[in-house]
Amino acid sequence: MLRIHLQIEGIVQGVGFRPFLHRLAHHYGLAGWCRNTVFGVELELEGMPEQLAGFRQALEQQPPPMAQISHIRQTPCPRPLGETGFSIRESCREGHPDTLISPDIATCPQCLAELRNPSDRRWRFPFINCTNCGPRFTIVKALPYDRDMTSMSVFPMCPDCEAEYHDIATRRYHAQPDCCPVCGPDLVFYAHGRESDREDPIAQAKAFLSQGKIVAIKGLGGYHLACRADCPDTVALLRQRKRRDERPFALMCRDTEAAKKLCFLSDEEEARLTSPRAPIVLLRKRPECPSGLSQTRELGIMLPYTPIHHLLMEDFETLVMTSMNVSDQPTLCDLGYGRKMARDPIQEQARNLADGLLVHDRQIVNRCDDSLLRVFRGKDYFFRRSRGYAPEPVRLTVEASGILACGAEQKASFAFSRGRNAFLAQHIGDLKDLNTFRFYEEQIFTFEERFGIETTRLVCDLHPDYLSTEYARKRSREENLPLLQVQHHHAHMAACMADNALEGQCIGLIWDGTGYGTDGTIWGAECLAGGYDSFQRLASITPIALPGGDRCTHDIGRVTHSLLWSAGLAEESTHPQSLQLTLMLERGLNSPKASSMGRLFDGVYCLLTGRQQVTYEGQGAILLEAMADENETGSYSIPLREEGPLLLLDTAAFVPVILADLKSGSHPRQAAARFMNAMVCLALRQCQWVREKTGLHRVVLSGGVFLNHWLLSRICASLEEAGFIPYHHSRVSTNDQGIALGQTLIAAKGGGTPCV
Ligand code: ZN
Ligand code: ZN
Ligand code: FE
C-alpha cells in the first residue's frame, strides 16, 4: 500500500473536477480525499501501486470535457493511514490564489433535455446549469471558485438543490451556480418601462419580438438588443436607435439548419458554432439573404448559449442579437445586484433603445462581449476574443511572471502573466470613453486583488498619449514598478510570433490603422525585421497628411482630398470643404502625417465611390473589400521608392494610377479589386525587400488590416508561392486586442525601452 499527494493546476474548478476525481477513486478502489485550494485541486490517495498508476493515467487522459490540466505535482506521503472511502473536503483558502477560472460555457445537451422535459423540476427554468455548463467567469468575484465568491451568493439553495449539490451521483454535485425555480434568480419583463403583470416573462418577450418590437435582454456577460431579422423596418429602426450604426448586426439562429438558410456553412464552421464556447462565427452569406443586416459578404451568426436564448428561440428561427453598446463602449451591464434591478441606471439606457426589457437579478460581475471569429485555414481567427475564451490563458514558450501588459487604446485589452501562462483580458473597448477606461481599471484591479495575480513590472505602448500609457506611468510612479515601453508594430509582430510559438528572427508584415513610431511619426503599413528583443523598420508607405487629424477617421473624404492634393490633383476632390482642406495642407495646419494602411484604404474607398463619411472606424476598408469584384485578377502597378534602408510605396504617385483607371471607364468594383490586388503585390515586394536585406523567410502577419479576408488569404498564398512561410494569428486577435500578448513577450525577452 502507498499513499500519495497530488496537486493539480489549470482549469480545474467549476468544471466538475472533484466529482470526477471521486468517481475515478471509486473506480480504482482508492481511498483518500480531495479539495479545492487557491492553487487548484489537491488530493491524497491511498492504494496499491498499479491502482494509483491507473488513476493517474485516467486523470491525464480523460479529464472532464471543460477542464484543462496545466500541471500535476505528485509527492509521496510518509505512510498509508489505513483510510477507507473517498471524501471531498471543505475548500482551503490559504495562500495566494493560483488557479485558473473557467470561461462561461454554453448550455449542455443534458441541461437542454431537462429544460424541455415537462416532468423535470427545472422544466423551462431560464437559469438551468450544471457542472458541465453555465456561467463561470462572468459571475466570479474572487477565488477560490465557491458559491459565496460568486454573484449566486445572494440566492441560498433550497433543500432540493442543496441535496443535489452534495450528492456525488448528480450532475450538479458542487455546481456553484446551481439553482432552480424555487431558489434561483428571477426573470422579469418590463413593457415600455413598466413591470409586466403577465406570468411568463419569456412569453411576453416573444410576443413583443413577433410584433416587430425591440427587446433588450440581459444575458451572460452583458445586454443584447434583439429584434426580428426578417422585418426590414424593425432592423432599420434598431439602426436608427443605435445612432445610425452601420456595423453588421450579429444574428442568433435557432440551430445550424436555420443558419444554413442564410449562410454557407463548412464542417469546421459548424464545429465552432456548436462548440461549448459558442462564439459568433462570420459566415459567407447566401445570395438570397436579406440585406440590411450587413453590408459585407458575411454575416456573424451564433447559436443559443443560455437557457433564456433556447426558450426565446422556440418561436424564431433567427433574431438579430446585437450587443446593447453604443459606439465602441463595452457591453453594458449592471453593477448592482440582488433584487433592485428596477432602479438600475443601465436599464434606464435600455429603455431609450428598446420597447421591452427582459432582465434577471443575477449580477454580471465581469462583463464580457460575445467572441467574434472567422475560420481561416482550419483555425480560429479572432476579431474579438472574449466570452467563452477569456480568461483562459494563452500558453507561452517562456516563463513570464509578474508582467502586466497594458495593451493599446482603441481595442484595449491587457495581459497578466504567471509562469508560462498569459491571461488576456476580454475585449474592453475604446479607452477614450470614460466608462470604458473605468472598466479597464476595475478589471485590472479584479485580476490583481481578487484573482491574486501579482504585478512586479509594467509594459505599455510607446504612444505618449494613449490612456493605457498614462495608466502604466501612474502605476509605475505610485508603486515604484519598472516600466517598459514597446513600439506598437513591434508589439503586433511579437504577438503573432508568440501566437505561433516562434523564436529567433522573423519578417513582420504589420499593417494597421495607426501606431506611434520610434521617430515620433505615426506608422501603419510597416514591414519589420527582428525578434522579441529588437527590430528594424525596412519598408512602409510614404506618409499621408491627415487634415484635421482624428477627424479623418470618420470624414474619410479628407484623406482622399489629401491624397489628390499630394498628387497635384486637388481640383478632382469632391469634398465639401475642399478649399479649407487645401489651405490646411499647404500650411501644414493640424495635418499630422501617417503611413497608415487603414487610412489609405479609406481614402481609396471614397475615391471610388464618392462617399465622404463613414459611421465607424475602418468602415471604408470593410466596404471596399465588400464591393470588390472577386473575378477581377488585374492589379495596378505600384510606384516604389527607396529611401535609405526603407522601401516605400509612393502614395502620391499611386493615386493618379487609380484615378486614370476610373476615368477610362473601369467600374469601381473592378478598381477596388485591382487596388487590393496591388496591395497584395506590395506585401510581397515589402517581404522580398526585407528578405534581400536579412535572409529571413518566415513572415508573421499582424495588425487590424489582416481582418480583411481578401488581403489575408491572397497575401498568404502569394508569400508561400514566393518561398516564404507566412504565419497568421489563431489564439489572439490580429487587431490591437492582441497587442498585450506581444508586449508581454517583449518584456520577458529583454526588448522594449525602459521608461524614465
Ligand atoms: Zn449542463
Ligand atoms: Zn433550488
Ligand atoms: Fe495596431
Coordinates of C-alpha atoms in Angstrom, one line a residue, residues 461-463 485-490 515-523 526 528 535-537 752-753:
D461 CA 2.7 51.2 -25.7
L462 CA 5.2 53.8 -26.9
H463 CA 2.4 56.3 -27.7
Q485 CA 7.6 50.9 -23.5
V486 CA 7.1 49.0 -26.7
Q487 CA 6.6 50.3 -30.2
H488 CA 3.1 49.4 -31.4
H489 CA 4.1 47.5 -34.6
H490 CA 6.9 45.6 -32.8
G515 CA 0.7 53.3 -34.2
Y516 CA 3.3 55.6 -32.7
G517 CA 6.7 55.2 -34.4
T518 CA 10.1 55.3 -32.9
D519 CA 10.7 58.5 -34.9
G520 CA 7.7 60.2 -33.3
T521 CA 5.6 60.0 -36.5
I522 CA 2.5 57.8 -37.0
W523 CA 3.2 54.4 -38.6
E526 CA 5.2 48.5 -41.9
L528 CA 9.9 44.9 -40.0
F535 CA 13.5 45.2 -34.6
Q536 CA 14.4 47.3 -37.7
R537 CA 11.8 49.0 -39.9
G752 CA 11.4 47.5 -25.3
T753 CA 12.7 50.7 -23.9

